Coordinates of C-alpha atoms in Angstrom, one line a residue:
X7 CA 16.6 1.8 -20.0
X8 CA 13.0 1.1 -20.7
X9 CA 11.6 4.2 -21.7
X10 CA 10.0 2.8 -24.6
X11 CA 7.8 0.0 -22.9
X12 CA 4.7 2.0 -23.0
X13 CA 4.0 4.0 -26.3
X14 CA 2.1 7.0 -26.6
X15 CA -0.6 5.9 -28.0
X16 CA -1.2 2.8 -26.0
X17 CA -1.2 4.7 -22.5
X18 CA -3.3 7.6 -24.2
X19 CA -5.8 4.7 -24.7
X20 CA -5.3 3.2 -21.4
X21 CA -6.2 6.2 -19.8
X22 CA -9.5 6.8 -21.9
X23 CA -10.5 3.4 -21.7
X24 CA -10.6 3.2 -17.8
X25 CA -13.9 4.3 -17.2
X26 CA -15.6 2.0 -19.5
X27 CA -13.4 -0.9 -18.7
X28 CA -14.1 -0.5 -14.9
X29 CA -17.2 -2.4 -15.4
X30 CA -15.2 -5.5 -16.5
X31 CA -13.0 -4.9 -13.3
X32 CA -15.0 -6.2 -10.9
X33 CA -14.6 -10.2 -9.9
X34 CA -17.2 -12.1 -8.7
X35 CA -18.1 -15.4 -8.6
X36 CA -19.5 -17.0 -11.9
X37 CA -18.4 -13.7 -13.9
X38 CA -16.8 -14.3 -17.2
X39 CA -14.9 -17.2 -17.5
X40 CA -12.9 -18.4 -20.0
X41 CA -14.2 -22.1 -21.4
X42 CA -12.0 -24.3 -23.8
X43 CA -12.8 -27.1 -25.9
X44 CA -10.4 -29.6 -25.8
X45 CA -7.5 -29.2 -27.8
X46 CA -7.9 -25.5 -27.8
X47 CA -5.0 -23.0 -27.5
X48 CA -4.4 -22.0 -23.8
X49 CA -2.0 -19.0 -23.6
X50 CA 0.8 -18.6 -21.2
X51 CA 2.1 -15.2 -20.7
X52 CA 5.0 -14.3 -19.1
X53 CA 5.5 -11.5 -16.5
X54 CA 8.5 -10.1 -14.5
X55 CA 11.0 -11.8 -12.2
X56 CA 10.9 -10.9 -8.7
X57 CA 12.8 -11.4 -5.7
X58 CA 11.9 -13.8 -3.1
X59 CA 12.9 -14.3 0.2
X60 CA 16.3 -16.3 0.2
X61 CA 17.0 -20.2 1.3
X62 CA 19.8 -19.5 3.2
X63 CA 18.4 -17.0 5.7
X64 CA 15.0 -16.2 5.1
X65 CA 15.5 -12.7 4.3
X66 CA 15.2 -10.6 1.1
X67 CA 18.4 -9.4 -1.0
X68 CA 16.8 -7.4 -3.5
X69 CA 14.0 -5.2 -4.3
X70 CA 14.5 -5.0 -8.3
X71 CA 12.3 -7.0 -10.1
X72 CA 13.8 -7.6 -14.0
X73 CA 11.9 -8.3 -17.5
X74 CA 11.6 -11.6 -18.2
X75 CA 13.0 -11.4 -21.9
X76 CA 16.2 -9.0 -20.3
X77 CA 18.9 -10.3 -22.6
X78 CA 20.9 -11.4 -19.4
X79 CA 18.5 -14.5 -19.0
X80 CA 18.9 -15.9 -22.6
X81 CA 15.1 -17.2 -22.5
X82 CA 13.6 -18.4 -25.7
X83 CA 11.2 -16.2 -27.2
X84 CA 8.2 -16.4 -29.7
X85 CA 8.6 -16.1 -33.8
X86 CA 8.8 -12.6 -34.4
X87 CA 9.1 -10.5 -31.1
X88 CA 7.1 -11.1 -27.9
X89 CA 4.0 -9.0 -28.1
X90 CA 3.7 -6.6 -25.1
X91 CA 0.1 -7.5 -23.2
X92 CA -1.4 -4.1 -21.5
X93 CA -1.7 -3.8 -18.4
X94 CA -3.9 -1.6 -16.3
X95 CA -2.4 1.9 -15.0
X96 CA -1.8 0.1 -11.4
X97 CA -0.5 -3.1 -12.5
X98 CA 2.8 -0.7 -14.5
X99 CA 3.5 1.1 -11.5
X100 CA 3.6 -2.1 -9.4
X101 CA 6.0 -3.2 -12.1
X102 CA 3.9 -5.8 -14.3
X103 CA 5.5 -6.1 -17.7
X104 CA 3.3 -9.1 -19.4
X105 CA 4.0 -10.8 -23.2
X106 CA 3.5 -13.3 -25.0
X107 CA 5.9 -16.6 -25.1
X108 CA 6.7 -19.3 -27.2
X109 CA 5.5 -22.1 -24.8
X110 CA 2.4 -24.2 -26.4
X111 CA -0.5 -25.2 -24.3
X112 CA -3.1 -27.2 -25.7
X113 CA -6.7 -27.9 -23.3
X114 CA -6.5 -31.6 -21.9
X115 CA -3.4 -32.6 -24.2
X116 CA -0.6 -34.0 -22.6
X117 CA 2.7 -33.5 -23.8
X118 CA 6.2 -34.6 -22.6
X119 CA 9.3 -33.5 -22.9
X120 CA 9.1 -30.3 -25.7
X121 CA 12.0 -27.6 -26.5
X122 CA 10.5 -24.3 -25.8
X123 CA 12.7 -23.2 -29.1
X124 CA 14.8 -25.0 -31.4
X125 CA 17.9 -23.1 -30.7
X126 CA 20.5 -23.7 -27.7
X127 CA 20.9 -20.7 -26.0
X128 CA 24.5 -19.8 -25.1
X129 CA 25.9 -17.8 -21.4
X130 CA 28.8 -16.0 -21.9
X131 CA 30.5 -15.0 -18.6
X132 CA 28.6 -11.8 -17.9
X133 CA 25.4 -13.2 -18.7
X134 CA 26.6 -16.3 -15.8
X135 CA 27.3 -14.1 -13.5
X136 CA 23.9 -12.0 -13.8
X137 CA 21.6 -15.2 -13.7
X138 CA 23.9 -16.5 -10.9
X139 CA 23.8 -13.7 -8.4
X140 CA 19.5 -14.0 -9.4
X141 CA 19.7 -17.2 -8.7
X142 CA 21.4 -16.6 -5.3
X143 CA 18.9 -13.6 -4.5
X144 CA 16.2 -16.5 -4.7
X145 CA 14.1 -15.0 -7.8
X146 CA 11.2 -15.8 -9.2
X147 CA 9.4 -16.3 -12.2
X148 CA 5.8 -15.2 -12.7
X149 CA 3.6 -16.8 -15.8
X150 CA 0.5 -16.3 -16.2
X151 CA -1.9 -19.1 -17.2
X152 CA -5.9 -17.9 -17.9
X153 CA -5.3 -15.3 -15.3
X154 CA -4.1 -17.7 -13.2
X155 CA -0.6 -17.2 -11.5
X156 CA 1.6 -20.5 -12.1
X157 CA 2.5 -21.1 -8.5
X158 CA 4.8 -23.8 -6.5
X159 CA 2.7 -26.0 -4.0
X160 CA 4.0 -24.9 -0.3
X161 CA 2.9 -26.8 2.7
X162 CA 2.1 -24.4 5.9
X163 CA 4.8 -25.3 8.2
X164 CA 2.0 -24.3 11.4
X165 CA -1.3 -25.7 10.2
X166 CA 0.4 -28.1 7.6
X167 CA -2.1 -27.0 4.8
X168 CA -1.2 -26.9 1.3
X169 CA -1.5 -23.9 -0.6
X170 CA -0.2 -22.3 -4.0
X171 CA 2.9 -19.9 -3.7
X172 CA 2.8 -17.3 -6.9
X173 CA 5.9 -17.9 -8.8
X174 CA 8.4 -20.2 -8.7
X175 CA 12.4 -20.3 -8.5
X176 CA 14.4 -19.3 -11.2
X177 CA 17.6 -22.0 -10.1
X178 CA 18.5 -23.2 -6.5
X179 CA 21.2 -23.3 -4.2
X180 CA 23.1 -26.7 -3.5
X181 CA 26.5 -27.4 -1.8
X182 CA 26.9 -23.7 -2.3
X183 CA 26.3 -23.9 -5.9
X184 CA 23.9 -22.1 -8.4
X185 CA 21.6 -24.4 -10.2
X186 CA 19.8 -22.7 -13.1
X187 CA 16.4 -24.4 -13.6
X188 CA 15.8 -25.0 -17.5
X189 CA 13.3 -27.8 -17.1
X190 CA 9.7 -26.9 -16.5
X191 CA 6.8 -29.3 -15.7
X192 CA 3.6 -27.9 -15.9
X193 CA 0.7 -29.1 -14.0
X194 CA -2.7 -27.8 -15.0
X195 CA -6.0 -28.5 -13.1
X196 CA -9.0 -28.6 -14.7
X197 CA -12.5 -28.7 -14.0
X198 CA -15.6 -29.8 -16.4
X199 CA -18.7 -27.7 -17.2
X200 CA -21.4 -28.3 -15.2
X201 CA -24.0 -29.5 -17.9
X202 CA -21.2 -28.7 -21.1
X203 CA -19.0 -31.6 -20.4
X204 CA -16.9 -30.7 -23.7
X205 CA -16.5 -27.2 -22.0
X206 CA -13.2 -26.7 -20.0
X207 CA -12.1 -24.0 -17.8
X208 CA -8.4 -23.9 -16.0
X209 CA -8.7 -23.8 -12.0
X210 CA -5.4 -24.2 -11.4
X211 CA -1.2 -24.0 -12.0
X212 CA 1.6 -25.2 -11.0
X213 CA 5.1 -25.2 -12.3
X214 CA 7.9 -27.8 -10.8
X215 CA 11.1 -26.4 -11.9
X216 CA 14.1 -28.7 -12.1
X217 CA 17.9 -27.8 -13.5
X218 CA 19.1 -30.7 -16.1
X219 CA 22.8 -30.2 -17.5
X220 CA 21.9 -33.0 -20.4
X221 CA 18.7 -31.5 -22.0
X222 CA 19.4 -31.5 -25.8
X223 CA 18.2 -31.5 -29.1
X224 CA 18.6 -34.0 -31.4
X225 CA 19.8 -33.6 -35.2
X226 CA 16.5 -34.7 -36.5
X227 CA 14.4 -32.3 -34.1
X228 CA 13.9 -35.0 -31.3
X229 CA 14.3 -33.5 -27.5
X230 CA 16.0 -35.3 -24.6
X231 CA 15.4 -33.9 -20.9
X232 CA 18.0 -35.3 -19.5
X233 CA 17.9 -36.3 -16.4
X234 CA 14.9 -35.7 -13.6
X235 CA 17.1 -37.2 -10.4
X236 CA 18.7 -34.4 -10.3
X237 CA 22.3 -35.7 -10.1
X238 CA 23.4 -33.9 -13.3
X239 CA 22.4 -30.3 -12.8
X240 CA 22.8 -27.5 -14.9
X241 CA 25.3 -25.1 -13.5
X242 CA 26.2 -21.6 -15.5
X243 CA 30.4 -21.4 -16.0
X244 CA 31.2 -17.9 -15.2
X245 CA 35.3 -18.4 -16.5
X246 CA 33.6 -19.7 -19.7
X247 CA 30.2 -20.2 -22.5
X248 CA 27.3 -22.5 -20.9
X249 CA 24.9 -23.8 -23.8
X250 CA 21.8 -24.4 -22.1
X251 CA 18.7 -25.9 -23.6
X252 CA 15.2 -24.9 -22.2
X253 CA 12.1 -28.0 -22.1
X254 CA 9.0 -28.7 -20.7
X255 CA 6.3 -30.8 -20.0
X256 CA 2.7 -30.2 -19.8
X257 CA 0.2 -32.3 -17.6
X258 CA -3.5 -31.6 -17.3
X259 CA -5.5 -32.5 -14.3
X260 CA -8.7 -33.2 -13.8
X261 CA -10.2 -31.0 -10.6
X262 CA -13.8 -30.5 -9.0
X263 CA -12.5 -27.2 -7.8
X264 CA -15.2 -25.1 -9.2
X265 CA -13.7 -21.9 -11.3
X266 CA -15.6 -19.4 -8.8
X267 CA -13.3 -20.8 -5.9
X268 CA -10.0 -21.2 -8.0
X269 CA -8.7 -19.0 -6.0
X270 CA -9.0 -20.1 -2.8
X271 CA -6.1 -21.9 -2.8
X272 CA -3.8 -18.8 -3.9
X273 CA -5.1 -16.7 -0.9
X274 CA -4.0 -18.8 1.9
X275 CA -4.1 -16.9 5.0
X276 CA -0.8 -18.1 7.4
X277 CA -1.9 -18.3 10.7
X278 CA -5.2 -16.3 11.2
X279 CA -5.0 -16.7 15.0
X280 CA -2.5 -13.9 14.3
X281 CA -4.8 -11.7 12.9
X282 CA -7.3 -12.2 15.4
X283 CA -4.9 -11.9 18.5
X284 CA -3.8 -8.3 16.9
X285 CA -7.4 -7.3 16.1
X286 CA -8.8 -8.5 19.8
X287 CA -5.9 -6.9 21.7
X288 CA -6.4 -3.2 19.5
X289 CA -10.1 -3.6 20.1
X290 CA -9.6 -4.2 23.6
X291 CA -7.0 -1.3 23.6
X292 CA -9.2 1.1 22.1
X293 CA -12.7 0.5 24.0
X294 CA -10.1 0.8 27.1
X295 CA -8.8 4.0 26.2
X296 CA -11.8 5.5 24.6
X297 CA -13.8 4.5 28.3
X298 CA -10.7 6.1 30.2
X299 CA -11.2 9.1 27.9
X300 CA -14.9 9.4 28.4
X301 CA -15.1 8.8 31.6
X302 CA -11.9 11.5 32.4
X303 CA -13.3 14.2 30.2
X304 CA -17.3 13.7 31.0
X305 CA -16.5 13.9 34.5
X306 CA -14.1 17.0 34.2
X307 CA -16.2 18.8 31.5
X308 CA -19.2 18.4 33.9
X309 CA -17.7 19.5 37.0
X310 CA -15.8 22.4 35.0
X311 CA -18.9 23.5 33.3
X312 CA -21.3 23.1 36.4
X313 CA -18.5 25.2 38.3
X314 CA -18.4 27.8 35.3
X315 CA -21.6 28.1 35.3
X316 CA -22.8 28.7 39.0
X317 CA -19.7 31.4 39.4
X318 CA -21.3 32.9 36.1
X319 CA -24.6 33.2 38.4
X320 CA -22.9 35.2 41.1
X321 CA -21.7 39.2 40.8
X322 CA -18.6 40.1 42.0
X323 CA -20.2 42.2 45.0
X324 CA -21.9 38.4 46.1
X325 CA -18.6 37.2 46.3
X326 CA -17.4 39.3 49.1
X327 CA -17.8 38.2 52.4
X328 CA -19.9 34.9 51.4
X329 CA -18.8 31.2 51.3
X330 CA -19.1 31.6 47.9
X331 CA -15.0 30.2 47.6
X332 CA -15.1 27.4 50.3
X333 CA -17.8 25.9 48.2
X334 CA -15.7 25.8 45.2
X335 CA -16.4 28.2 43.5
X336 CA -13.7 30.2 42.2
X337 CA -12.7 32.5 39.6
X338 CA -11.6 31.5 36.2
X339 CA -8.7 29.0 36.2
X340 CA -7.7 25.9 33.4
X341 CA -9.6 25.8 30.2
X342 CA -12.2 28.4 30.5
X343 CA -9.1 30.9 31.4
X344 CA -7.9 30.9 28.0
X345 CA -11.2 31.0 26.2
X346 CA -10.5 34.2 24.7
X347 CA -7.1 32.9 22.7
X348 CA -8.6 29.0 22.1
X349 CA -9.8 30.1 18.9
X350 CA -6.9 32.0 17.8
X351 CA -5.9 31.5 14.2
X352 CA -2.6 29.2 14.4
X353 CA 0.6 30.0 13.1
X354 CA 1.0 29.0 9.5
X355 CA -2.6 28.8 9.1
X356 CA -1.7 28.1 4.7
X357 CA 0.0 25.6 5.7
X358 CA -2.2 23.7 7.8
X359 CA -5.2 24.0 5.7
X360 CA -3.1 22.6 2.6
X361 CA -2.4 20.1 5.1
X362 CA -5.6 19.3 6.2
X363 CA -7.0 19.6 3.0
X364 CA -4.5 16.6 1.3
X365 CA -5.4 14.3 4.5
X366 CA -9.1 14.7 4.1
X367 CA -8.8 13.4 0.8
X368 CA -6.3 10.8 1.5
X369 CA -8.7 9.9 4.4
X370 CA -11.8 9.3 1.6
X371 CA -10.0 7.9 -0.5
X372 CA -8.4 4.6 1.7
X373 CA -11.9 4.2 3.2
X374 CA -13.8 4.0 0.1
X375 CA -10.5 2.0 -1.5
X376 CA -10.9 -0.6 1.1
X377 CA -14.7 -0.6 1.1
X378 CA -14.6 -1.8 -2.2
X379 CA -11.8 -4.2 -1.9
X380 CA -13.6 -5.6 0.9
X381 CA -16.9 -6.1 -1.3
X382 CA -14.8 -7.9 -3.3
X383 CA -14.7 -5.6 -6.7
X384 CA -10.7 -5.4 -6.4
X385 CA -9.9 -9.0 -6.6
X386 CA -6.1 -9.9 -7.6
X387 CA -7.7 -11.8 -10.3
X388 CA -8.1 -8.4 -12.1
X389 CA -4.5 -7.6 -11.6
X390 CA -3.5 -3.8 -10.6
X391 CA -7.0 -2.7 -9.8
X392 CA -6.4 -1.5 -6.4
X393 CA -3.6 0.7 -7.7
X394 CA -5.7 2.2 -10.7
X395 CA -8.5 2.3 -8.0
X396 CA -6.5 4.1 -5.6
X397 CA -5.3 6.7 -8.0
X398 CA -8.6 7.6 -10.1
X399 CA -10.3 7.9 -6.2
X400 CA -7.7 10.3 -5.1
X401 CA -7.8 12.3 -8.0
X402 CA -11.8 12.3 -7.8
X403 CA -11.9 13.2 -4.1
X404 CA -9.7 16.7 -5.6
X405 CA -13.2 18.2 -4.5
X406 CA -13.4 17.5 -1.2
X407 CA -9.3 18.2 -0.6
X408 CA -10.4 21.8 -2.4
X409 CA -13.5 22.3 -0.1
X410 CA -11.8 21.3 3.6
X411 CA -8.7 23.5 2.6
X412 CA -10.5 26.5 1.8
X413 CA -13.1 26.0 4.9
X414 CA -10.2 26.1 7.3
X415 CA -8.2 28.4 5.8
X416 CA -11.4 30.9 5.6
X417 CA -12.2 29.5 9.3
X418 CA -8.5 30.9 10.4
X419 CA -9.2 34.1 8.8
X420 CA -6.5 33.8 6.0
X421 CA -6.7 35.6 3.1
X422 CA -4.2 34.7 0.9
X423 CA -6.8 32.9 -0.8
X424 CA -5.3 32.4 -4.6
X425 CA -2.8 30.8 -2.9
X426 CA -4.3 28.3 -1.0
X427 CA -6.5 27.9 -4.0
X428 CA -2.9 26.9 -6.1
X429 CA -0.9 25.2 -3.0
X430 CA -4.1 22.7 -2.2
X431 CA -3.5 20.2 -5.2
X432 CA -0.1 21.0 -6.3
X433 CA 2.4 21.1 -2.7
X434 CA 1.5 17.3 -0.9
X435 CA 0.9 15.7 -4.8
X436 CA 4.2 17.6 -6.2
X437 CA 5.9 15.8 -3.0
X438 CA 5.2 12.8 -3.6
X439 CA 5.6 12.5 -7.3
X440 CA 8.6 14.4 -6.8
X441 CA 10.0 11.7 -4.8
X442 CA 8.6 8.8 -6.8
X443 CA 10.1 10.1 -9.5
X444 CA 13.7 10.4 -8.4
X445 CA 13.3 6.7 -6.6
X446 CA 12.4 5.9 -10.3
X447 CA 15.9 7.4 -12.0
X448 CA 17.2 4.8 -9.5
X449 CA 15.3 1.9 -11.0
X450 CA 15.8 3.2 -14.4
X451 CA 19.6 3.0 -13.9
X452 CA 19.5 -0.9 -12.4
X453 CA 17.6 -1.3 -15.9
X454 CA 14.7 -2.8 -13.5
X455 CA 11.2 -3.7 -15.2
X456 CA 10.0 -1.8 -11.9
X457 CA 10.9 1.3 -13.6
X458 CA 7.7 3.1 -14.5
X459 CA 7.9 4.1 -18.4
X460 CA 8.1 7.8 -19.2
X461 CA 5.1 7.8 -20.9
X462 CA 2.9 6.3 -18.0
X463 CA 4.3 9.4 -16.0
X464 CA 3.2 11.3 -18.8
X465 CA -0.5 9.6 -17.8
X466 CA -0.6 10.3 -14.6
X467 CA 0.4 13.5 -14.8
X468 CA -2.7 13.9 -16.7
X469 CA -5.1 12.5 -14.4
X470 CA -3.3 14.8 -12.2
X471 CA -3.9 17.9 -14.1
X472 CA -6.8 17.3 -15.9
X473 CA -9.3 15.5 -13.5
X474 CA -7.5 16.2 -9.9
X475 CA -6.5 19.8 -9.6
X476 CA -9.9 21.4 -11.6
X477 CA -11.7 19.3 -9.2
X478 CA -9.8 21.0 -6.3
X479 CA -9.9 24.4 -7.6
X480 CA -14.1 23.8 -8.0
X481 CA -13.6 23.1 -4.1
X482 CA -12.0 25.1 -3.0
X483 CA -14.1 28.0 -5.0
X484 CA -17.1 26.3 -3.2
X485 CA -15.5 26.2 0.2
X486 CA -14.6 29.8 0.2
X487 CA -18.0 30.6 -1.2
X488 CA -19.3 29.3 2.4
X489 CA -19.4 31.2 5.7
X490 CA -16.3 30.6 8.0
X491 CA -17.0 28.4 10.6
X492 CA -18.1 30.6 13.6
X493 CA -16.3 30.2 17.1
X494 CA -18.4 29.6 20.2
X495 CA -16.9 32.9 22.5
X496 CA -15.4 36.1 21.3
X497 CA -11.9 36.1 20.5
X498 CA -9.5 38.5 22.6
X499 CA -7.5 41.1 20.7
X500 CA -4.3 40.8 22.5
X501 CA -2.8 37.4 23.1
X502 CA -2.4 36.1 26.7
X503 CA 1.0 34.5 27.4
X504 CA 1.3 31.2 27.5
X505 CA 2.9 29.8 31.2
X506 CA 5.9 27.1 30.9
X507 CA 4.5 23.8 30.5
X508 CA 5.2 20.8 32.9
X509 CA 7.2 18.0 30.7
X510 CA 5.0 15.8 30.0
X511 CA 3.2 18.5 27.7
X512 CA 6.3 19.8 25.9
X513 CA 5.9 18.8 22.4
X514 CA 8.4 16.1 21.9
X515 CA 6.9 13.7 24.5
X516 CA 4.0 14.6 24.0
X517 CA 3.7 13.8 20.7
X518 CA 5.7 10.3 21.2
X519 CA 3.4 9.6 23.6
X520 CA 0.3 10.7 21.7
X521 CA 1.4 8.9 18.4
X522 CA 2.4 5.2 19.5
X523 CA -1.7 4.7 20.4
X524 CA -3.1 4.6 16.9
X525 CA 0.1 2.7 15.5
X526 CA -0.8 0.3 17.9
X527 CA -3.9 -0.4 16.2
X528 CA -2.8 -1.2 13.0
X529 CA 0.7 -2.5 13.6
X530 CA -0.3 -6.1 12.9
X531 CA -1.8 -5.6 9.7
X532 CA 1.4 -3.2 8.8
X533 CA 3.8 -5.6 8.7
X534 CA 1.4 -8.0 6.5
X535 CA 1.2 -5.5 4.2
X536 CA 5.2 -4.5 4.4
X537 CA 5.4 -8.0 3.4
X538 CA 3.1 -8.4 0.5
X539 CA 4.5 -5.1 -1.2
X540 CA 8.5 -6.5 -1.0
X541 CA 7.9 -9.9 -1.0
X542 CA 5.6 -9.4 -4.3
X543 CA 2.7 -11.2 -2.2
X544 CA -1.1 -10.8 -2.3
X545 CA -2.9 -8.9 -0.1
X546 CA -6.1 -9.8 0.6
X547 CA -7.2 -9.6 4.1
X548 CA -9.0 -6.4 3.5
X549 CA -12.0 -7.4 6.4
X550 CA -9.0 -7.2 9.2
X551 CA -7.5 -4.1 7.4
X552 CA -11.1 -2.5 7.3
X553 CA -11.9 -3.1 11.7
X554 CA -8.0 -1.7 11.6
X555 CA -8.9 1.2 9.8
X556 CA -12.0 1.8 12.6
X557 CA -9.7 1.4 15.2
X558 CA -7.1 3.7 13.9
X559 CA -9.5 6.1 13.4
X560 CA -10.7 5.9 16.9
X561 CA -7.5 5.9 18.5
X562 CA -6.4 9.0 16.5
X563 CA -9.7 10.8 17.6
X564 CA -9.6 10.0 21.4
X565 CA -5.6 10.7 22.5
X566 CA -5.9 14.0 20.6
X567 CA -8.6 14.8 22.3
X568 CA -7.0 14.0 25.9
X569 CA -3.5 15.6 24.9
X570 CA -5.6 19.0 24.0
X571 CA -7.5 19.0 26.6
X572 CA -4.8 18.5 28.9
X573 CA -3.2 21.8 27.3
X574 CA -6.0 24.2 27.8
X575 CA -6.1 22.8 31.4
X576 CA -2.2 23.8 31.5
X577 CA -3.8 27.4 29.9
X578 CA -1.9 26.3 26.4
X579 CA -4.1 27.7 23.8
X580 CA -2.2 27.0 20.8
X581 CA -3.4 23.3 20.4
X582 CA -4.3 23.3 16.3
X583 CA -0.8 22.3 15.0
X584 CA -0.3 20.1 18.7
X585 CA -3.3 18.4 17.7
X586 CA -2.5 17.4 14.3
X587 CA 1.3 16.4 14.7
X588 CA 0.3 14.4 18.1
X589 CA -1.9 11.7 16.0
X590 CA 0.4 12.7 12.7
X591 CA 3.4 11.1 15.2
X592 CA 2.0 7.8 14.6
X593 CA 3.8 8.0 10.8
X594 CA 7.2 8.4 12.6
X595 CA 6.0 4.9 14.1
X596 CA 5.6 3.6 10.7
X597 CA 9.0 4.8 9.6
X598 CA 10.8 3.1 12.4
X599 CA 8.7 -0.2 12.3
X600 CA 9.9 -0.1 8.4
X601 CA 13.1 0.5 9.5
X602 CA 13.1 -2.7 12.0
X603 CA 11.3 -4.4 9.3
X604 CA 14.6 -3.6 7.2
X605 CA 17.0 -5.5 9.8
X606 CA 14.6 -8.1 10.8
X607 CA 13.7 -9.6 7.4
X608 CA 16.0 -7.3 4.7
X609 CA 19.2 -7.9 4.1
X610 CA 20.4 -5.4 1.1
X611 CA 23.7 -6.0 -0.6
X612 CA 23.8 -2.4 -2.6
X613 CA 23.2 1.3 -1.7
X614 CA 20.5 1.5 -4.1
X615 CA 18.7 -0.8 -3.0
X616 CA 18.8 0.7 0.6
X617 CA 18.0 4.2 -0.8
X618 CA 14.9 2.7 -2.3
X619 CA 13.6 1.3 0.3
X620 CA 14.3 3.9 2.9
X621 CA 12.8 6.4 0.1
X622 CA 9.4 4.7 -0.6
X623 CA 9.2 3.8 3.0
X624 CA 9.7 7.7 4.1
X625 CA 6.9 8.7 1.3
X626 CA 4.3 5.7 3.2
X627 CA 5.0 7.9 6.8
X628 CA 4.7 11.0 5.2
X629 CA 1.4 10.0 4.0
X630 CA 0.4 8.5 7.1
X631 CA 1.2 11.5 9.0
X632 CA -0.7 13.3 7.1
X633 CA -3.7 10.7 7.6
X634 CA -4.0 10.9 10.8
X635 CA -3.0 14.6 11.7
X636 CA -6.1 15.4 9.6
X637 CA -7.9 13.2 11.7
X638 CA -6.4 14.3 15.2
X639 CA -7.1 18.0 14.2
X640 CA -10.6 17.3 13.3
X641 CA -11.7 15.4 16.6
X642 CA -10.4 18.0 18.6
X643 CA -11.8 21.3 16.4
X644 CA -15.1 19.5 17.5
X645 CA -14.1 18.5 20.8
X646 CA -13.2 22.4 21.6
X647 CA -16.7 23.9 19.5
X648 CA -18.8 21.6 22.1
X649 CA -16.9 22.2 25.9
X650 CA -16.9 26.0 24.9
X651 CA -20.3 26.3 23.5
X652 CA -21.3 24.7 26.6
X653 CA -19.8 27.8 29.3
X654 CA -21.4 31.2 29.7
X655 CA -18.9 33.3 29.2
X656 CA -19.3 37.1 29.9

């Protein structure tokens, strides 16, 4: 159990330092590099161990990360105890656990065959089984040198280009046997500062791990690093004790890579044609759909409005004995027939208004986060900045959530305004936090480093109740002070009966059809986002994501407007929940896509891994449901106001 990872003073000070530290959170080329002189100490810090795709079946077999200094790994510790490096709030939530290490690196000084520590580590049966299982699951070690992740040099199978893949193997599988890597060749690229030859900067880090059974420390303190050919690998004995000596070598390599572009080799794009194909395909679908919806609706509405207004210019007596009916002017039919009920308050207005308020808050948070990430302010070099920005922006946009919820609820004619003020900042965040806390209990039980410390949980609650809740209450108070949005037509006192709907407009078929189009606009980028989350990789294609987000908004709006128009033509005036659920049904497809991703890319051997994956996927789908449902509702609300404002009603 890692409840003690974050102490109270550290957690509180992290919260207080969030605002002033934001100025240095931006990573722009040429800002705040660290320069060293030859011989200066360069620190190597260690992060958690994370699972990667298996070397056998290219599937992920675990979702748990583990502390580098987990007792079972028997890694060497620095003198005294390893010191914890303070991470950002986002880094803690995403599982970062960074500590100091005993590795000694000196700028531009090559060193061959050094022992990490002077004592030999003994692996007992239990530790051997634990580590061998992690090797079979292809766990990676994650080191940091001058803020850069230690990586392995990989080659793209399609483009044949080389790139750095963050992390390196804990071990390897040869002949169905797990081999532990106990020697590391650390290759560090460095660059001389132009105009200051004695100033050196780190621009790349690679590690080549190897398994060497014969590594040992001699009596005189000298170190032998064993056979580098791989003919004598280190295999942990699960039926006895295995001695292990940890060794490393350091090689400094001059590089022409500038410090400002040192992250380029880490941010590799796998077949960019996939992104462009997806983007062009989604854009074509959106343009075609928008053009189709615009043409159909404008033609139909223009004809309907002209016919209805023409009918209003006649009196009932004028219709007797004339050819008006033959000319196409008939009594009210279609969507005009429900003009007295279309603005009737929906069922459960309080719940709908709370969902819409939280959806507006999510919409603003995601839009602003993607925008700042697109500008490069949330770079991977500042670990956890994306998660921290997401949480803070959601809290700050609590004012918008409260305002939208209150204004909508007042327009619906709701009277329980106190309940609305309380439920808006509590209900949806409470569901999210409760689910997150439940999932975290499983991580605590597994002693995973991904388990968020209890003190960090309290910091999140403080942000929630100190920032988000007061802003939401202020927004609600301001929203209730504003006048209700008046409908363009009067609402009848007695609701009319709704005739039976055709099969295509029944709830289930219509929602499934309306939800698939917004999902189609983002499903390719969603695949890369899921891969980055579960495979512990960087996601940085924010340009594509920004465009896909815009395409999704347009698709949500157009499909929901079309759905509402057909509902009104079928004399069904209960459009509010159908509009919300119609666009929100794309959240169901997100969940189904996550299940498909599980079936094709993941292979969990335990029950807990499956529970965690489904739990987090369901949480993401639920938030996506609220987001897209809110977009669809407000697009339909504006559409309904527009068309009924354009006709004459006696």
